[in-house]
mmCIF file of C-alpha atoms in Angstrom:
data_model
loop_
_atom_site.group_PDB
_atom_site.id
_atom_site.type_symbol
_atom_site.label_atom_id
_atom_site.label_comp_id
_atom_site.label_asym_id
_atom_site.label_seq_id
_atom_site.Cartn_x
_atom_site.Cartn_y
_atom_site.Cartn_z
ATOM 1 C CA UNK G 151 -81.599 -134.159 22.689
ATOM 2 C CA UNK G 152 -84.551 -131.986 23.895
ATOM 3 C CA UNK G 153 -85.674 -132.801 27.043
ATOM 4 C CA UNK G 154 -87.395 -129.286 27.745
ATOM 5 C CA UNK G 155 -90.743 -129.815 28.537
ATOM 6 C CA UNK G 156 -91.316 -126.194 28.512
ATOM 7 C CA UNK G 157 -95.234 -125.324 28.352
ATOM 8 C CA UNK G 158 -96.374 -128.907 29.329
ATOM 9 C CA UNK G 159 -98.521 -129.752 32.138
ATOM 10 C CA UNK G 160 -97.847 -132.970 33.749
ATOM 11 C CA UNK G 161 -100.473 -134.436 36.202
ATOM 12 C CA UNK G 162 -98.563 -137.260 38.963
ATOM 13 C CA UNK G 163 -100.358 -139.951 40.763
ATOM 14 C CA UNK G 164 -99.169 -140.993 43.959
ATOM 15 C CA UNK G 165 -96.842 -138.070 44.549
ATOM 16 C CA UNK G 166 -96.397 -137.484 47.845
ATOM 17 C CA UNK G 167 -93.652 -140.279 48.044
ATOM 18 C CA UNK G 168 -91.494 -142.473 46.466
ATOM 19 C CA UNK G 169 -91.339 -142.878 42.630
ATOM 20 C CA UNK G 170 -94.248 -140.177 42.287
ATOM 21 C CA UNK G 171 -92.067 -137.748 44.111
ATOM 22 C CA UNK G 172 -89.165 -138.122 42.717
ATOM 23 C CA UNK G 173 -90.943 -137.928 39.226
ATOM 24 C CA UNK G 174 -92.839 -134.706 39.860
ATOM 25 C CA UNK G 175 -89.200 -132.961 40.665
ATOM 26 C CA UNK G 176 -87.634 -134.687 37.699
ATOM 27 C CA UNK G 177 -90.351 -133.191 35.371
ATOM 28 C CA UNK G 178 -90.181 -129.821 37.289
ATOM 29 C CA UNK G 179 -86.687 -129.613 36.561
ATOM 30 C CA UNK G 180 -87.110 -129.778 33.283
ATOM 31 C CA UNK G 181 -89.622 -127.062 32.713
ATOM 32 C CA UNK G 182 -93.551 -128.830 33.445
ATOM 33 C CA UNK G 183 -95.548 -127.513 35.524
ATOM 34 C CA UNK G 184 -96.634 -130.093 37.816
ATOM 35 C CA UNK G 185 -99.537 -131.013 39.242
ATOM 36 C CA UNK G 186 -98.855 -133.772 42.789
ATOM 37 C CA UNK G 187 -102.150 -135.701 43.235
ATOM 38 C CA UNK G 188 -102.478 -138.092 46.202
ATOM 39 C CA UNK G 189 -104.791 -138.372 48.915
ATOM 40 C CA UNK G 190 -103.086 -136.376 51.498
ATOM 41 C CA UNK G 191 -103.534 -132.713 51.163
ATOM 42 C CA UNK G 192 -100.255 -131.751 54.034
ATOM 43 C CA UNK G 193 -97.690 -134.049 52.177
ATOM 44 C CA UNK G 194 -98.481 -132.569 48.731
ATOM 45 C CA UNK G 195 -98.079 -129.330 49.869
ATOM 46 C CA UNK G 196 -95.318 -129.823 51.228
ATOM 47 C CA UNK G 197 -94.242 -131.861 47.643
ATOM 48 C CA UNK G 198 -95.507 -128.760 45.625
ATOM 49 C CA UNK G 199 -93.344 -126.045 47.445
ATOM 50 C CA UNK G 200 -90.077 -127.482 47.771
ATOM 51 C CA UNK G 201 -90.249 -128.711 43.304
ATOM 52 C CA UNK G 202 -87.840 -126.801 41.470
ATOM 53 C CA UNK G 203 -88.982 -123.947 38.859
ATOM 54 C CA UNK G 204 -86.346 -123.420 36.769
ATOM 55 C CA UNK G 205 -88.915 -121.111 34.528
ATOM 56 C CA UNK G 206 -90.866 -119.495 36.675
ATOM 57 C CA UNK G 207 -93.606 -122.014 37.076
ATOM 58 C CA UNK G 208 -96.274 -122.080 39.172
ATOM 59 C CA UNK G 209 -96.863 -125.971 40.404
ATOM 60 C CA UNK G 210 -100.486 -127.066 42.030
ATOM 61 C CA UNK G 211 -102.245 -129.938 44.243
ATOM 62 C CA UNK G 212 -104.731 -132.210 43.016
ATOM 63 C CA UNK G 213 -106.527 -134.225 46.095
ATOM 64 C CA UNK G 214 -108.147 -137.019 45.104
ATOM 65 C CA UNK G 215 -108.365 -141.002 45.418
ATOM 66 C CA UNK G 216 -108.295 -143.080 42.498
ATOM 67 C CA UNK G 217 -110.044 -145.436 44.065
ATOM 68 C CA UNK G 218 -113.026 -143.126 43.945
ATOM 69 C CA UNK G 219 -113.966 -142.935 39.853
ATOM 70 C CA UNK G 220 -116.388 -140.358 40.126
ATOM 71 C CA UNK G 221 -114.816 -138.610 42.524
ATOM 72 C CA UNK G 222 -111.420 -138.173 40.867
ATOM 73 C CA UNK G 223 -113.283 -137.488 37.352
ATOM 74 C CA UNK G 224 -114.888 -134.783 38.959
ATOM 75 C CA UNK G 225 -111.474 -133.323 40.774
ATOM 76 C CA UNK G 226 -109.462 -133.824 37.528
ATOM 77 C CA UNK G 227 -112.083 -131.966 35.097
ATOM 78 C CA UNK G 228 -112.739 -129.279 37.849
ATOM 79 C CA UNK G 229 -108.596 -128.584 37.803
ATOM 80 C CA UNK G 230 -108.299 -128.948 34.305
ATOM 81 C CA UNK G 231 -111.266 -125.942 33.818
ATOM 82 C CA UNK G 232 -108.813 -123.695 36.483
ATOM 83 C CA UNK G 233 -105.422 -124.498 35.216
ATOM 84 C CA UNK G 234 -105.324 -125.697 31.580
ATOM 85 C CA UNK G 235 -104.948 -128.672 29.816
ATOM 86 C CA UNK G 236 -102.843 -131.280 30.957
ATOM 87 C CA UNK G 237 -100.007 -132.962 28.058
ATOM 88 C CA UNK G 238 -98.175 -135.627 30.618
ATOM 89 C CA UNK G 239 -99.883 -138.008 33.041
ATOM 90 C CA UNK G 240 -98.067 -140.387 35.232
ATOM 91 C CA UNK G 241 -100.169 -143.248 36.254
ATOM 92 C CA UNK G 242 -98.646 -144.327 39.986
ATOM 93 C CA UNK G 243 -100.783 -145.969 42.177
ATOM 94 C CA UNK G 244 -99.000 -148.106 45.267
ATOM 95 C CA UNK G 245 -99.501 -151.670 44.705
ATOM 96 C CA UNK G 246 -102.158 -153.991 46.060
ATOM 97 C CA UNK G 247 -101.092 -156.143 48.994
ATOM 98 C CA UNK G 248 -99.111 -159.315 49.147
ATOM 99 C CA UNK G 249 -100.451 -162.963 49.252
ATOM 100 C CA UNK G 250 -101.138 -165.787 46.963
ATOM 101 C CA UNK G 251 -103.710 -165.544 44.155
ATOM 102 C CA UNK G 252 -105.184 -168.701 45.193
ATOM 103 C CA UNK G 253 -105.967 -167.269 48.525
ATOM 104 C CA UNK G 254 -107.151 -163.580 47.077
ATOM 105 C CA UNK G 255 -110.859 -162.510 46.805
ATOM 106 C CA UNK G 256 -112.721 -161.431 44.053
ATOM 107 C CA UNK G 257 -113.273 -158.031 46.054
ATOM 108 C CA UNK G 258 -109.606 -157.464 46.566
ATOM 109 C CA UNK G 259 -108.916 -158.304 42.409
ATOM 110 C CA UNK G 260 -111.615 -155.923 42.175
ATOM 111 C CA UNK G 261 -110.676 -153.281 44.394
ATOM 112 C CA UNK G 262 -106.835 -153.049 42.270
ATOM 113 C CA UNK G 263 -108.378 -153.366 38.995
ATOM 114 C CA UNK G 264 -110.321 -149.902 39.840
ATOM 115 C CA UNK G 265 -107.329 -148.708 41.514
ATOM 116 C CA UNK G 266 -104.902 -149.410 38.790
ATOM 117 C CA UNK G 267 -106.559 -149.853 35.157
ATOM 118 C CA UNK G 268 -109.703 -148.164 35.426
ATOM 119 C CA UNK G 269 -108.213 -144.925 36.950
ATOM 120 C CA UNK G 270 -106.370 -144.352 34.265
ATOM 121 C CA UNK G 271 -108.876 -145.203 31.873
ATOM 122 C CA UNK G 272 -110.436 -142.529 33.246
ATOM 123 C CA UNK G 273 -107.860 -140.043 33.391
ATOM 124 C CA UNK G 274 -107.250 -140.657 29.400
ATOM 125 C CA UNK G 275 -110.567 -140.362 28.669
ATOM 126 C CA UNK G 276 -110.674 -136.712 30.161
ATOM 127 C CA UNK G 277 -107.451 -135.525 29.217
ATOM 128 C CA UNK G 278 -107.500 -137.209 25.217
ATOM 129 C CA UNK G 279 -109.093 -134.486 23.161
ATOM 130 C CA UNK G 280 -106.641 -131.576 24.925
ATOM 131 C CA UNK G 281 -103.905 -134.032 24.042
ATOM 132 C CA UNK G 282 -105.198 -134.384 20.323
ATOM 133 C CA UNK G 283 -105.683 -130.680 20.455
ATOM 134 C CA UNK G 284 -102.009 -130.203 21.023
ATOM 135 C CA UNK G 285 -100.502 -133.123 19.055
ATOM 136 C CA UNK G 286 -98.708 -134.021 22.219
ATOM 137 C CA UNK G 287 -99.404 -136.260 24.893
ATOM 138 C CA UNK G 288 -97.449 -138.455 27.039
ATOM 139 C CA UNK G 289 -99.358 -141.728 29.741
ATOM 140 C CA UNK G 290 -96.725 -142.823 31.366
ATOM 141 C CA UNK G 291 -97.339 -146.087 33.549
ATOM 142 C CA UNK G 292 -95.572 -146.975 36.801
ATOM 143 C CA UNK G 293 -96.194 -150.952 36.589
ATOM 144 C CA UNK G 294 -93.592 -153.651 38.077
ATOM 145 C CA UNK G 295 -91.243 -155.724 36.408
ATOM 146 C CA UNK G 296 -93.974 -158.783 37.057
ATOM 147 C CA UNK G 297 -95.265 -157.532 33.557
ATOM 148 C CA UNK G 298 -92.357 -159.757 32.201
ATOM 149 C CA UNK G 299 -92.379 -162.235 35.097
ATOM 150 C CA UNK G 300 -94.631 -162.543 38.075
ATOM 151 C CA UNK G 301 -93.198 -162.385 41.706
ATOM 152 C CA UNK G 302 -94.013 -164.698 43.845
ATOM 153 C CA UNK G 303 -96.415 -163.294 46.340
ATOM 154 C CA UNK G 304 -98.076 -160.664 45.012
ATOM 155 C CA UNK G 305 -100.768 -162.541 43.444
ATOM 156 C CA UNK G 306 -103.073 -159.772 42.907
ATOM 157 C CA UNK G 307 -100.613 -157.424 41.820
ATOM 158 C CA UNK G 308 -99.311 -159.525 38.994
ATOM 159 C CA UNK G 309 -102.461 -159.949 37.729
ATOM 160 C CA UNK G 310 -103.591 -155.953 37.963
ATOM 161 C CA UNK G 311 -99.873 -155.420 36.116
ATOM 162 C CA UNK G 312 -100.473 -157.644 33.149
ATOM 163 C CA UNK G 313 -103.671 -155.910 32.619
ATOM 164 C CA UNK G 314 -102.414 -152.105 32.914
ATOM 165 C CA UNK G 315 -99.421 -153.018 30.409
ATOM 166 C CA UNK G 316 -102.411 -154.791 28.146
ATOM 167 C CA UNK G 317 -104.182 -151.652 28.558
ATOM 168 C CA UNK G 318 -101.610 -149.162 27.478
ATOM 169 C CA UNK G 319 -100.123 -151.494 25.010
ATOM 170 C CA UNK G 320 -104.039 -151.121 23.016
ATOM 171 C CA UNK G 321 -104.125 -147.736 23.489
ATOM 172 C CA UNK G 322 -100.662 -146.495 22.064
ATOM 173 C CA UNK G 323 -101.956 -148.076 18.811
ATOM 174 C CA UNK G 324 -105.273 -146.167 19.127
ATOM 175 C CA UNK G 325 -103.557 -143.156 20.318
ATOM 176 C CA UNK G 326 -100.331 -143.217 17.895
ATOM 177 C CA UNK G 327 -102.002 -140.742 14.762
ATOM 178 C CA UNK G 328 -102.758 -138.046 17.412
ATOM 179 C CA UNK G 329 -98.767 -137.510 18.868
ATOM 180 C CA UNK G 330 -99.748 -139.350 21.770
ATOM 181 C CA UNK G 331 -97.533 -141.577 23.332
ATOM 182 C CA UNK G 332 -98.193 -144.478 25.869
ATOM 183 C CA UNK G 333 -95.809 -146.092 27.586
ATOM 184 C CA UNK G 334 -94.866 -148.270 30.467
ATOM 185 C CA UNK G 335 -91.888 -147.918 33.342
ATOM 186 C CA UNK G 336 -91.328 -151.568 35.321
ATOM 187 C CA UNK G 337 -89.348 -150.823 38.202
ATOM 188 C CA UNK G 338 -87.148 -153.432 39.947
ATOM 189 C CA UNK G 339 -86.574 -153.497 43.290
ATOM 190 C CA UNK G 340 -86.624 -150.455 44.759
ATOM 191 C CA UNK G 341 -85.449 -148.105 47.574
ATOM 192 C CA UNK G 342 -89.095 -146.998 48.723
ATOM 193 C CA UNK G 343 -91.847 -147.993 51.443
ATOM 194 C CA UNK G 344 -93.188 -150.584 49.454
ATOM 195 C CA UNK G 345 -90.024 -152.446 49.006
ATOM 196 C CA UNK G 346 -89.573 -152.361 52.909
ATOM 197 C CA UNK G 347 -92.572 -153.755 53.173
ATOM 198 C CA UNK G 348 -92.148 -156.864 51.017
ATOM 199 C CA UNK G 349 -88.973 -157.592 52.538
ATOM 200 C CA UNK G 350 -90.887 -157.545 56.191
ATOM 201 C CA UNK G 351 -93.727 -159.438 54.759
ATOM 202 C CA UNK G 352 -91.274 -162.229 53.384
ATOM 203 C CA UNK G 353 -89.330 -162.057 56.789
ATOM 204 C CA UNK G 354 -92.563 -163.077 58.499
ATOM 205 C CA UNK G 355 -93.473 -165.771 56.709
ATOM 206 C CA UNK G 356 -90.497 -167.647 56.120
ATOM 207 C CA UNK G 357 -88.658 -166.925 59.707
ATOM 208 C CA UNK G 358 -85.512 -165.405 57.990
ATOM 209 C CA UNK G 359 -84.016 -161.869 59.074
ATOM 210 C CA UNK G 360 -84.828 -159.008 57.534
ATOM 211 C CA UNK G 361 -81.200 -158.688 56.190
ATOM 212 C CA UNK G 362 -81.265 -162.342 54.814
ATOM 213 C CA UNK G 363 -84.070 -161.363 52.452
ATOM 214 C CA UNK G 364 -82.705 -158.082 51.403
ATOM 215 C CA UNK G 365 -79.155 -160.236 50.703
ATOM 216 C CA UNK G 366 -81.259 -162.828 48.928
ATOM 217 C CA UNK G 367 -82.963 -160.295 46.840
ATOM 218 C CA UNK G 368 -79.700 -158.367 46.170
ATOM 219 C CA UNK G 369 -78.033 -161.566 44.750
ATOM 220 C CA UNK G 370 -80.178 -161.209 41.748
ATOM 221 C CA UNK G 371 -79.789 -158.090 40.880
ATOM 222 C CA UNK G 372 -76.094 -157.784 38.324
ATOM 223 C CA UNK G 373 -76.140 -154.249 39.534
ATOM 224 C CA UNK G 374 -75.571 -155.462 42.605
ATOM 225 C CA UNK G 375 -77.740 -152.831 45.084
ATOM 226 C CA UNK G 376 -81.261 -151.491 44.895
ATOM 227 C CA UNK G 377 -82.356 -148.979 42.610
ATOM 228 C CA UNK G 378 -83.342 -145.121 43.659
ATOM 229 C CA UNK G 379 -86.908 -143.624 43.141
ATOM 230 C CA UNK G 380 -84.750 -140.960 41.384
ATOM 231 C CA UNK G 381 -83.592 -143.565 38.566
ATOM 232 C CA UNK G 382 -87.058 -144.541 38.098
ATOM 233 C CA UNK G 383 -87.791 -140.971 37.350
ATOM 234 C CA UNK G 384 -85.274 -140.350 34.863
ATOM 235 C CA UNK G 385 -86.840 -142.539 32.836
ATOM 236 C CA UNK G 386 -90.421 -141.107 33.268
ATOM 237 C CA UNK G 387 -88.667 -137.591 32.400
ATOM 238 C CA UNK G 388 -87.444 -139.208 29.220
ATOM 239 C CA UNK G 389 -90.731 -140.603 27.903
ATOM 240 C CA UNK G 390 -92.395 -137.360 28.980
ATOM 241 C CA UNK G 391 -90.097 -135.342 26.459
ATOM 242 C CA UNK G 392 -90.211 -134.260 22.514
ATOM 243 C CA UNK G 393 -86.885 -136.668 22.454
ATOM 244 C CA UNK G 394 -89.241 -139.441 23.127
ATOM 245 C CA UNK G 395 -92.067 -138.910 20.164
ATOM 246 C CA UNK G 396 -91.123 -142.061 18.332
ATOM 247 C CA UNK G 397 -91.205 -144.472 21.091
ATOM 248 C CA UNK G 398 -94.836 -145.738 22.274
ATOM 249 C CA UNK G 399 -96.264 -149.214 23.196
ATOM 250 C CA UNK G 400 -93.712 -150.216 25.292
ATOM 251 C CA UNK G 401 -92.209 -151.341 28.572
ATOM 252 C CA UNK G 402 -89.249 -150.085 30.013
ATOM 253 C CA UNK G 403 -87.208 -151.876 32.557
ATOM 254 C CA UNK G 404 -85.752 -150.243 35.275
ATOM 255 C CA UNK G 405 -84.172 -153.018 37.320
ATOM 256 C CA UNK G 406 -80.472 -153.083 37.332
ATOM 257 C CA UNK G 407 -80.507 -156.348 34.752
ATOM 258 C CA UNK G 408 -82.501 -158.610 37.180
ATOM 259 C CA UNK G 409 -85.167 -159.218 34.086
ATOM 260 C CA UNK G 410 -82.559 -158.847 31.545
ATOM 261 C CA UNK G 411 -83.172 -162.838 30.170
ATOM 262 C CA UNK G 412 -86.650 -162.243 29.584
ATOM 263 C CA UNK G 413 -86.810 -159.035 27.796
#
């Protein structure tokens, strides 16, 4: 199976932590060279000199916010003209946060739908025709398992989800002729900040322990524990590589079975 990814330049969102993280080493490893984008310029540094370079690569720092359209158009075309084309983006963004949709505003919908959908819309649109150029390309989607079912709680999150999977789902057909690939990853629950903060959220509001809702949330997952960033990556390294050309339009679960009746 080739998994090489040798000559490909992958661009990952949100990678000073978590998922992101883990995914930027995962493609390292298996030949990228890797560009960590986030907003904080210390932590990606620090990201960018401990990834692995198994062929001599030479990884880089994007700083930008994708809540800023303009601004991280501008930061992603100005790196692209200094280090090449780009073949592999990974679309992380941390999720919006918690409450009913009943109780959200139309600000705070807004506010995700730039952070989530139209941030990568604008990341394909500059990074397309270097794609087509190459007959490769690879948008890979960090999403949540609410694309199959919504979780109760994360009103605005749900509804930001559904749209990003509608999103790529419309342009893997578009994209398909050009050996461009579009897929979605749907995490489960998982070992990172944001999971610790659901868990304290749902603590707080219904007066249980901290432990009773991770035990609670546990006892629906067959796999029995929570999953790593590092799992979540594998399968990001997977869709990144030439093994993956056939398999577009999709979304993955990565959730230990907890969504397995609805797949």
């Amino acid at each position: 199976m080739d998994l090489s990814l040798q000559g490909r330049h992958a661009l990952v969102g949100g990678a000073s932590k978590g998922i992101g993280r883990a995914s930027a080493f995962e493609l390292a490893g298996n030949g990228a060279t890797v560009t960590v984008m986030a907003r904080s310029q210390a932590s990606l540094e620090e990201v960018r000199t401990a990834l692995p370079t198994p062929l001599g690569q030479i990884h880089h720092v994007l700083v930008a916010d994708t809540g800023d359209g303009k601004g991280l158009a501008d930061a992603v075309d100005n790196h692209v003209h200094n280090h090449g084309p780009i073949h592999i983006v990974v679309n992380n963004t941390g999720g919006p946060p918690g409450g009913l949709l009943v109780d959200s505003s139309v600000d705070q919908l807004l506010e995700a739908f730039h952070n989530h959908v139209l941030a990568a819309h604008h990341l394909m649109r500059l990074v397309f025709h270097s794609m087509k150029d190459a007959s490769y390309g690879r948008f890979i989607n960090i999403v949540s398992t609410s694309v199959k079912q919504p979780i109760e709680g994360l009103g605005v999150s749900n509804t930001t989800r559904g749209a990003m999977a509608s999103w790529a789902k419309t342009l893997a057909t578009e994209l398909a002729p050009f050996g461009i690939t579009v897929n979605n990853v749907l995490p489960g629950a998982t070992e990172t900040e944001r999971l610790t903060g659901i868990i304290s959220r749902k603590s707080g509001a219904s007066q249980r322990t901290e432990e009773e809702i991770r035990t609670e949330l546990l006892s629906e997952i067959p796999a029995g524990r929570f999953g790593t960033p590092e799992e979540v990556a594998n399968a990001v390294a997977f869709l990144a590589s030439p093994a993956a050309a056939y398999i577009t339009g999709t979304s993955i679960l990565v959730d230990g079975g907890r969504t397995r009746a609805l797949s």
